[in-house]
CSV table of C-alpha atoms and ligand atoms in Angstrom, one decimal:
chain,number,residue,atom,x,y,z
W,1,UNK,CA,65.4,-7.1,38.9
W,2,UNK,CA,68.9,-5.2,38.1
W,3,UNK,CA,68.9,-1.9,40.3
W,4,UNK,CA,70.6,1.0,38.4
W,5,UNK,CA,70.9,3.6,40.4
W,6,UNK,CA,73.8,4.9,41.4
W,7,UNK,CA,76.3,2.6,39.1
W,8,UNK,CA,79.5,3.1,37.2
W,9,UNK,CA,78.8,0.8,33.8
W,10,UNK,CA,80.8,-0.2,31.4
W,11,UNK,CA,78.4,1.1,27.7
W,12,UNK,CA,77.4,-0.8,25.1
W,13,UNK,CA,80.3,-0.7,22.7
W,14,UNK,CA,80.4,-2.6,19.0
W,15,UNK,CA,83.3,-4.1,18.4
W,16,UNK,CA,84.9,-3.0,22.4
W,17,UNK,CA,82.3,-4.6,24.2
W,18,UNK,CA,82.9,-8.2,23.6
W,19,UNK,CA,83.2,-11.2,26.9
W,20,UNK,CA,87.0,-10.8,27.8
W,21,UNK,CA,86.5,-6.8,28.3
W,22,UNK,CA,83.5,-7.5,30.3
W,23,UNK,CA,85.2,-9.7,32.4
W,24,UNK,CA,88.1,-7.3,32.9
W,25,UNK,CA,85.8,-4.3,33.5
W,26,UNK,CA,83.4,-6.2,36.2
W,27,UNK,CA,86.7,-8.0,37.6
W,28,UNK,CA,87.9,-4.3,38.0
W,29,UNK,CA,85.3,-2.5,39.6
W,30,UNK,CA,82.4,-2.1,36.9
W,31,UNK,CA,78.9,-2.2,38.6
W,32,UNK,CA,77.2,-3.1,35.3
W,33,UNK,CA,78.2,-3.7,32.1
W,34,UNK,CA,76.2,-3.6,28.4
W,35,UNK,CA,77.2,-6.1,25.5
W,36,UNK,CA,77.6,-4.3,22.3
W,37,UNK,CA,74.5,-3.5,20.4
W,38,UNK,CA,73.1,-6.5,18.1
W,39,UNK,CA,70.8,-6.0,15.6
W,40,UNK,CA,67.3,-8.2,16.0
W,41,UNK,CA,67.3,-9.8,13.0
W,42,UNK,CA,70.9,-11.1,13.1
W,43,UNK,CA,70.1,-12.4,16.6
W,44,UNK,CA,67.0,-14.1,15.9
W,45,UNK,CA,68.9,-16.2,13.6
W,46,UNK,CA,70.8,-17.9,16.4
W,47,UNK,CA,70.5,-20.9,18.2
W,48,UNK,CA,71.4,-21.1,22.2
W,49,UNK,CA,74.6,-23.5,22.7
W,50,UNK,CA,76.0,-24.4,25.7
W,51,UNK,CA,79.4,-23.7,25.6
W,52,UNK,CA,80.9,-26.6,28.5
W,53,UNK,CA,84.4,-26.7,27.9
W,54,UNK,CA,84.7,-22.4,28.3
W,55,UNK,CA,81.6,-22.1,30.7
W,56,UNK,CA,80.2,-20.3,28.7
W,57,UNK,CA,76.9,-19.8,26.6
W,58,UNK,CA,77.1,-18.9,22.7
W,59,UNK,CA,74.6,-17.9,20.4
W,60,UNK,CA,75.8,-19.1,17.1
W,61,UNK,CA,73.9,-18.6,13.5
W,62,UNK,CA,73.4,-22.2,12.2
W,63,UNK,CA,76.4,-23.3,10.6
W,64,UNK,CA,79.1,-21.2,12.2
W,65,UNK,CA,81.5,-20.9,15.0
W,66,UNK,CA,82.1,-17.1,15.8
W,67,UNK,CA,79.3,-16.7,18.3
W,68,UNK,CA,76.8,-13.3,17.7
W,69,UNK,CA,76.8,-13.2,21.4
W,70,UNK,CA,78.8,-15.0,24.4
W,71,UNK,CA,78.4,-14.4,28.0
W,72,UNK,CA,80.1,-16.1,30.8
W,73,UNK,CA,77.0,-16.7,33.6
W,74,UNK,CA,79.2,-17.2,36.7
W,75,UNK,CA,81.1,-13.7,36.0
W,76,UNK,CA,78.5,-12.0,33.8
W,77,UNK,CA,75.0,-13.4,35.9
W,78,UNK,CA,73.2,-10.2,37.6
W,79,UNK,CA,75.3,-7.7,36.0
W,80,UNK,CA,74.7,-8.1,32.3
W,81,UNK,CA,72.6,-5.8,29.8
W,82,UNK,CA,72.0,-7.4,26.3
W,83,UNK,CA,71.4,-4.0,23.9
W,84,UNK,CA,69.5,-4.6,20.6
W,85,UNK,CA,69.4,-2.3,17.4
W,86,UNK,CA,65.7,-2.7,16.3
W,87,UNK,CA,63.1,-0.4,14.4
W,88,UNK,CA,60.0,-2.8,14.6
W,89,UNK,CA,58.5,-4.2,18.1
W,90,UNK,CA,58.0,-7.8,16.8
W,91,UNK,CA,61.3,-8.0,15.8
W,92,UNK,CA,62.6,-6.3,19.3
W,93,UNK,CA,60.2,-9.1,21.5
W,94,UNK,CA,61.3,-11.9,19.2
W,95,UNK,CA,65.1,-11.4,19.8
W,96,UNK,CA,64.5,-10.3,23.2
W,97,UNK,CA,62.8,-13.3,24.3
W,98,UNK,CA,66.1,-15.4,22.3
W,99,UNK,CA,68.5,-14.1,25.0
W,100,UNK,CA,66.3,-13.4,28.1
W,101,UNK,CA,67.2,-16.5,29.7
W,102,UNK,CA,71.0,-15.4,29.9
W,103,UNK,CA,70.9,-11.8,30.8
W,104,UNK,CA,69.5,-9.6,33.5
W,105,UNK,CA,68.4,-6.7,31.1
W,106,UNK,CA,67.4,-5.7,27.9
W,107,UNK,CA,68.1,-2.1,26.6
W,108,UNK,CA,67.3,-0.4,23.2
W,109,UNK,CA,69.7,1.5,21.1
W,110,UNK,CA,68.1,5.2,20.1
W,111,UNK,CA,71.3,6.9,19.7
W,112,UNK,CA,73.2,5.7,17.5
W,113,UNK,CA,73.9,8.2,14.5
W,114,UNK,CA,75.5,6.4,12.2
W,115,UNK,CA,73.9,6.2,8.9
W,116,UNK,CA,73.8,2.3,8.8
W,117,UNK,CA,71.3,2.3,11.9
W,118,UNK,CA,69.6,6.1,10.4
W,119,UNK,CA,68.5,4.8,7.5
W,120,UNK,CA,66.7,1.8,8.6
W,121,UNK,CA,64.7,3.6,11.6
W,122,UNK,CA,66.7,2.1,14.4
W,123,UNK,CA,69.5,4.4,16.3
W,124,UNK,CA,69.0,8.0,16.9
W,125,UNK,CA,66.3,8.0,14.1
W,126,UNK,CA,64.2,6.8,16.9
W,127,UNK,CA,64.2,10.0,18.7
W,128,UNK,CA,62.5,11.1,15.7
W,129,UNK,CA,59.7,8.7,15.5
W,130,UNK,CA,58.7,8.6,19.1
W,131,UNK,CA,55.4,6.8,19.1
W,132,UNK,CA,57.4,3.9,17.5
W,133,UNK,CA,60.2,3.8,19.9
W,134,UNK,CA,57.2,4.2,22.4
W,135,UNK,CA,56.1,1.2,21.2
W,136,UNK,CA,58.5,-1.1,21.1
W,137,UNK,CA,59.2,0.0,25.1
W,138,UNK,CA,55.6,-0.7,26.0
W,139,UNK,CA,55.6,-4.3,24.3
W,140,UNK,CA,58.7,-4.8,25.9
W,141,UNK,CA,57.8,-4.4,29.0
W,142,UNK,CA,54.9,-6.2,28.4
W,143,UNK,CA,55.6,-9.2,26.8
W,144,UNK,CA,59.6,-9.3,28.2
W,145,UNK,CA,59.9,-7.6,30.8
W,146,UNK,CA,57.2,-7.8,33.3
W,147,UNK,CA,56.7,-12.0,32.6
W,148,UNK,CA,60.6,-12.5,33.0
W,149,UNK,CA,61.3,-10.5,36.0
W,150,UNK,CA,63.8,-8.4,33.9
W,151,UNK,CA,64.8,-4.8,33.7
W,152,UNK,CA,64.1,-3.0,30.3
W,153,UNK,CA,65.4,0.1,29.5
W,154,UNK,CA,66.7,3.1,26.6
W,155,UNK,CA,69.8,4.7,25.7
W,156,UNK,CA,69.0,7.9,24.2
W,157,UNK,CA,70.8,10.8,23.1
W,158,UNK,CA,69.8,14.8,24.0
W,159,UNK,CA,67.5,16.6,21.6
W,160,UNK,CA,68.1,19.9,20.4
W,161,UNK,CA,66.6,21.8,23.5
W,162,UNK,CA,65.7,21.5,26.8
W,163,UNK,CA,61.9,21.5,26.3
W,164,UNK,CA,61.5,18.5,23.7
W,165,UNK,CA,64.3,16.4,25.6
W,166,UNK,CA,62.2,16.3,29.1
W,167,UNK,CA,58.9,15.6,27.3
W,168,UNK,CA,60.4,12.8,25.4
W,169,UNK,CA,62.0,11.5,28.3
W,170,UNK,CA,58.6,11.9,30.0
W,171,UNK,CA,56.9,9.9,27.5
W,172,UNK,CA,59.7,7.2,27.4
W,173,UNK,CA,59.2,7.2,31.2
W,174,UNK,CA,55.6,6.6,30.8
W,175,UNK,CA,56.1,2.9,28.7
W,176,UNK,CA,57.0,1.3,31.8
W,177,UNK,CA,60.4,0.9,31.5
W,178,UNK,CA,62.5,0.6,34.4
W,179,UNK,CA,65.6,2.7,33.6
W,180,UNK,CA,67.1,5.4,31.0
W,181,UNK,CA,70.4,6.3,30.1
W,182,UNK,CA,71.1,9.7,28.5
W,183,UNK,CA,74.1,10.4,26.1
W,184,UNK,CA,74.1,14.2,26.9
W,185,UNK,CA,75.2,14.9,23.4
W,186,UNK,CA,72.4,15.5,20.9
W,187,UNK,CA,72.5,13.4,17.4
W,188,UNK,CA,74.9,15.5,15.6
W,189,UNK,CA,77.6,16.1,18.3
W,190,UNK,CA,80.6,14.2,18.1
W,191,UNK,CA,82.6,12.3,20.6
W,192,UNK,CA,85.1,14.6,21.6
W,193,UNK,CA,82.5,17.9,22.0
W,194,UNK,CA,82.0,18.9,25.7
W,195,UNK,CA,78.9,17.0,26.9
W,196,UNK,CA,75.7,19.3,27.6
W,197,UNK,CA,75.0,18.9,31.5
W,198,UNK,CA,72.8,22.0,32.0
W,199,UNK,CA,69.7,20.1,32.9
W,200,UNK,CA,70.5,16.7,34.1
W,201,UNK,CA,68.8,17.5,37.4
W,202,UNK,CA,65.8,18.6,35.8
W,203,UNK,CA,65.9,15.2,33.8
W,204,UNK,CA,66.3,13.1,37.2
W,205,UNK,CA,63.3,15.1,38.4
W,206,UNK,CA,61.3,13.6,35.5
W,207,UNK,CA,62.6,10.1,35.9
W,208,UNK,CA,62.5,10.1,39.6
W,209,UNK,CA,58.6,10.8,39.6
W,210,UNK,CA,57.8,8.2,37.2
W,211,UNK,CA,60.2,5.7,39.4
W,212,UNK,CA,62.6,5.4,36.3
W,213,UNK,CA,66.1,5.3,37.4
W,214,UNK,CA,69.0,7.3,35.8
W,215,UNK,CA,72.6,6.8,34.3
W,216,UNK,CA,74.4,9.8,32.4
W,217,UNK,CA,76.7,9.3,29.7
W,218,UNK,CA,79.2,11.1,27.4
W,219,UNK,CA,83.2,12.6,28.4
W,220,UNK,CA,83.1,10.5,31.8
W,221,UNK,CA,86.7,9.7,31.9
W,222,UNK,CA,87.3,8.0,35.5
W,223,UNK,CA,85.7,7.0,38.8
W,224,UNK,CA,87.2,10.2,40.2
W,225,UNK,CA,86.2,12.2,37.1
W,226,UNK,CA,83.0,11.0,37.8
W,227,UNK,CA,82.9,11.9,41.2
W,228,UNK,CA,84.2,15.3,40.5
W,229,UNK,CA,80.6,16.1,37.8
W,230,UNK,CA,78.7,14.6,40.7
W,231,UNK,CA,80.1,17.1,42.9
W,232,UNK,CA,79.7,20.0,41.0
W,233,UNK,CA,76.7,20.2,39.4
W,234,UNK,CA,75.6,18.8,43.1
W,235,UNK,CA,74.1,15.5,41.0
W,236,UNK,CA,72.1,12.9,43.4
W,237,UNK,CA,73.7,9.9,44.5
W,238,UNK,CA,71.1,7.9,42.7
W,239,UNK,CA,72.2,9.3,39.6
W,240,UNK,CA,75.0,6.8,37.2
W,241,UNK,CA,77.7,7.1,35.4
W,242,UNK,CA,78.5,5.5,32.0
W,243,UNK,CA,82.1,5.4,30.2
W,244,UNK,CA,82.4,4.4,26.9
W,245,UNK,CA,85.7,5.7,24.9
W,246,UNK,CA,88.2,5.4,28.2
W,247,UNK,CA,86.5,2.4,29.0
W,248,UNK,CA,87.9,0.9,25.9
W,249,UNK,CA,91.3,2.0,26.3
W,250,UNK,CA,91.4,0.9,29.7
W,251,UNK,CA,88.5,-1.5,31.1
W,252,UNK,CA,90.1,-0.8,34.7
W,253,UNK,CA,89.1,2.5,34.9
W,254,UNK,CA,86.4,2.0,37.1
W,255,UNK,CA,88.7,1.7,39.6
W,256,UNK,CA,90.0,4.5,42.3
W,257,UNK,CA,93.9,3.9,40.5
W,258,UNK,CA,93.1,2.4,37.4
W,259,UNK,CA,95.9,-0.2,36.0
W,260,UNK,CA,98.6,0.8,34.1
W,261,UNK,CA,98.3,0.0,30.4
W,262,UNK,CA,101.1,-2.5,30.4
W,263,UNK,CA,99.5,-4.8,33.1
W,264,UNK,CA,95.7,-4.1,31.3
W,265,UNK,CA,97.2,-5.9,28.3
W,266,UNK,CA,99.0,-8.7,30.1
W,267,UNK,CA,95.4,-9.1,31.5
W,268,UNK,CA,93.3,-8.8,28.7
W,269,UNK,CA,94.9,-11.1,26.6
W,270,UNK,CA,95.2,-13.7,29.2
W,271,UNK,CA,90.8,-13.5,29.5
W,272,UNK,CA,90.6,-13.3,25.2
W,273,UNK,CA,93.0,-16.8,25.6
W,274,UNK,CA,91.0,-18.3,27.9
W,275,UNK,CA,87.5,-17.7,26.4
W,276,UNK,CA,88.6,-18.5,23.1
W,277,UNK,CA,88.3,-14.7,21.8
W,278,UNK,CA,88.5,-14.3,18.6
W,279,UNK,CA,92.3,-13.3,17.0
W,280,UNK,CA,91.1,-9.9,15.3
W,281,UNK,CA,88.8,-8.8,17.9
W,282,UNK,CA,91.6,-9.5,20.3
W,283,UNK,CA,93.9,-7.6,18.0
W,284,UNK,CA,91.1,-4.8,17.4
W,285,UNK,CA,91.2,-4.6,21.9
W,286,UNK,CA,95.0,-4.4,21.9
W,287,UNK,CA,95.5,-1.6,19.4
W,288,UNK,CA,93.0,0.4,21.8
W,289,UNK,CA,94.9,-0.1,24.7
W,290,UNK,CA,98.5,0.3,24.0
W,291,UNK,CA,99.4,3.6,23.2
W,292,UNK,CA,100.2,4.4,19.8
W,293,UNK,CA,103.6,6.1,21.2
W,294,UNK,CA,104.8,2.6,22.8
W,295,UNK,CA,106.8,0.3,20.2
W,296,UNK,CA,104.4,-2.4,21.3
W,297,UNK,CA,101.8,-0.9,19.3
W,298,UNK,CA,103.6,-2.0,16.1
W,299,UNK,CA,104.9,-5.2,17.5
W,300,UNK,CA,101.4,-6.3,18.3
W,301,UNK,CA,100.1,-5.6,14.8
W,302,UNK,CA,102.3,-7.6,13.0
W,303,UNK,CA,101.1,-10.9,15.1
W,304,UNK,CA,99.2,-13.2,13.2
W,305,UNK,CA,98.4,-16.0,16.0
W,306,UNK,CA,97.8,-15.9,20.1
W,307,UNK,CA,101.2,-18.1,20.1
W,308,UNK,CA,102.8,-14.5,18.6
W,309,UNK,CA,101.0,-12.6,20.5
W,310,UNK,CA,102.0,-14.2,24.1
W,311,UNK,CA,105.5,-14.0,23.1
W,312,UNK,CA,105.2,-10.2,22.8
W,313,UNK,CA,103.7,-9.9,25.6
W,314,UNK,CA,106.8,-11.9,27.2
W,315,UNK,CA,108.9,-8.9,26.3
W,316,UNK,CA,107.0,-6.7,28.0
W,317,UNK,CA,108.8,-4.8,30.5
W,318,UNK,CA,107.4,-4.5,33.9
W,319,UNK,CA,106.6,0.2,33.6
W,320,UNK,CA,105.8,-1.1,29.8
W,321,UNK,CA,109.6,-1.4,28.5
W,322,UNK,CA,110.7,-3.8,25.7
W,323,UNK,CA,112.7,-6.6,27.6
W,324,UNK,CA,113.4,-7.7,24.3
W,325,UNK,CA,113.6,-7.6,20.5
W,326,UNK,CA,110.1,-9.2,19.7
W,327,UNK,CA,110.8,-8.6,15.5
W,328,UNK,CA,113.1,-11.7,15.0
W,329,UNK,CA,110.8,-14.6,16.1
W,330,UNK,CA,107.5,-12.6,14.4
W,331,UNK,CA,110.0,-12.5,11.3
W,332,UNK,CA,111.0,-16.4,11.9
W,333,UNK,CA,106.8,-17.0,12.4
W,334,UNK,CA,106.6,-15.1,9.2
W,335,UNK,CA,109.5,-17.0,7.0
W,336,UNK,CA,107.5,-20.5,8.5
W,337,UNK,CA,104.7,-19.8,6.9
W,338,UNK,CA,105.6,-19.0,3.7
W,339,UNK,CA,107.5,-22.6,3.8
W,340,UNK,CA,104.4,-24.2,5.0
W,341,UNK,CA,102.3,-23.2,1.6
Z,1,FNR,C1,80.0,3.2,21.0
Z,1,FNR,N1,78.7,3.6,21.3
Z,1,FNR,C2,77.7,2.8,21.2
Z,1,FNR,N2,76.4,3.1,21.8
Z,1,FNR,C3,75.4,2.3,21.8
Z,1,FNR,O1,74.3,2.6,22.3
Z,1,FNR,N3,75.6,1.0,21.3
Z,1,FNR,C4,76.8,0.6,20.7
Z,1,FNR,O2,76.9,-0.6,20.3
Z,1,FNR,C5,77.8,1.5,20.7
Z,1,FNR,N4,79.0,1.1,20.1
Z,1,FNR,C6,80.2,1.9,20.4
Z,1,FNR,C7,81.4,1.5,20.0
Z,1,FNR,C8,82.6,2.2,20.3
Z,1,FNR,C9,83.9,1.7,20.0
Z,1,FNR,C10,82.4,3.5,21.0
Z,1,FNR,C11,83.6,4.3,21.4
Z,1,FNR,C12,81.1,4.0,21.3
Z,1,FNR,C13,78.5,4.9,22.0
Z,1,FNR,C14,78.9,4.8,23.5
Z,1,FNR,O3,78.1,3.8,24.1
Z,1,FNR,C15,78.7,6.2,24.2
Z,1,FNR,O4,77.4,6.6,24.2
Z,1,FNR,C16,79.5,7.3,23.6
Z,1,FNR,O5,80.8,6.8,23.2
Z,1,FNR,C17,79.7,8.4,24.6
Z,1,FNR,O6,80.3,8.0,25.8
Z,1,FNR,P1,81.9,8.4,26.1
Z,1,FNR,O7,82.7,7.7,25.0
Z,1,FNR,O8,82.0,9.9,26.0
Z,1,FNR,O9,82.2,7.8,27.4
């Protein structure tokens, strides 16, 4: 079983959390890390494919070839957590028990507060209907968890005060799950208000007793940063940390001196390449971590293929400079096309 406490994790992140930033972020320091949240009844429609040519195992929908879900088991095995969006526990076991074999955890999504997850039950509408998301946790554990060996576990999000917050929590706690992870924002909050950290200890102290381990989330912005909340709010050891938004500008970050944006991409794109990533995803990835100051930014969005995209990259300067004048041959790529229809 995955142990928790104490990690820096890379979160669950639609769209950001796909293989080659995985890779990057356990490469570079990442204890853990969380595939983007999948929905259970778009997984349950996918069939397991062994992947032998990237190493790699895909679970495809019948009839297509952009996987729902790849992971890598020699760089992903003992460190992954699959996260599913789900309102209804037979829908939860079902796609559970499709992925178990290939990852080492599997968490549920009650904080998300967009209205897509809201209005069908699943998300932060789950804080709301706590027997359910109860529930689904016990049968979890039941039927997944405990029969598999594997770790299941919540990502939750504050509720409006103190009280409510710890007796949820010590309900959740009660379903026999093995770990929680707290967004210490509540529902409404966005991403760039100030976290609420008043009470984490008091949170732990729930946790703890119930032998549920803890990770906090929400404005973590380093290891050091990290390190520094730790410190002063005097946080136990056994406490984690979880980074989201500068984890997807810079899936490095987990380190002491994270990289410098200019060698992340270089890096990136050379993981996306070789796992066969796919072009807008890759594209969606680069746009977060080149800054929208640097020329590159624009260079990048006008490539249309990896063979474009490498020759930027090739005019990258060593502190981030343009070596070059990338516009010509994305001009010349453009020109070739139009001849070729
Ligand atoms: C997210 N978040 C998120 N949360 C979740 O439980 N499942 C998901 O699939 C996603 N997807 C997602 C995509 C992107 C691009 C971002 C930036 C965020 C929320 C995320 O995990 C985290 O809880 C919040 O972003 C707060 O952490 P930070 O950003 O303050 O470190």
């Amino acid at each position: 079983m995955l142990s928790f406490a104490g990690k820096l994790v890379l979160a669950p992140m639609v769209r950001a959390g796909e293989l080659p930033t995985r890779i990057l972020a356990i490469r570079n320091g990442a204890d853990l890390v969380w595939g983007p949240e999948i929905i259970d009844k778009k997984l349950i429609q996918c069939k397991r494919h062994v992947n032998e040519k990237l190493g790699c195992v895909d679970y495809l929908v019948d009839g297509t070839t952009s996987p729902v879900f790849r992971t890598c088991p020699q760089i992903e095995k003992g460190k992954i957590v699959f996260q599913i969006g789900t309102s209804t526990p037979s829908l939860a076991i079902q796609a559970a028990l499709t992925v178990i074999q290939d990852v080492d955890g599997i968490d549920i999504n009650a904080g998300c507060p967009k209205h897509f997850s809201i209005h069908s039950g699943m998300g932060a509408a789950l804080l709301r209907t706590p027997d359910k998301l109860c529930e689904i946790l016990c049968e979890l554990v039941e039927k997944v968890g405990r029969p598999y060996g594997k770790t299941i576990s919540v990502k939750i999000r504050l509720l409006d005060n103190r009280e409510d917050t710890l007796q949820l929590i010590n309900r959740l706690c009660q379903t026999g799950i093995s770990h929680l992870t707290v967004h210490c924002r509540t529902t409404p909050m966005r991403n760039r208000e100030q976290p609420i950290r008043g009470y984490i200890k008091e949170i732990y102290e729930v946790c703890q007793t119930n032998g549920v381990t803890l990770i906090i989330n929400g404005g973590i912005k380093s290891r050091s940063h990290f390190q520094e909340i730790q410190r002063d709010l005097e946080l136990p050891k056994e406490i984690g940390g979880m980074m989201a938004d500068c984890a997807e500008q810079n899936p490095t970050v987990f380190l002491d001196s994270p990289i410098e944006w200019f060698d992340v991409v270089k890096q990136y794109v050379r993981i996306a390449n070789d796992y066969d990533n796919n072009l807008g995803n890759t594209k969606y990835m680069i746009s977060r971590i080149v800054p929208g100051k640097s020329k590159f930014y624009q260079f990048f969005a006008r490539c249309k293929t990896f063979q474009e995209i490498e020759h930027v990259l090739g005019l990258l300067g060593p502190k981030g400079d343009p070596l070059g004048d990338p516009l010509p041959f994305i001009e010349n790529c453009r020109q070739q096309e139009k001849l070729a229809k």
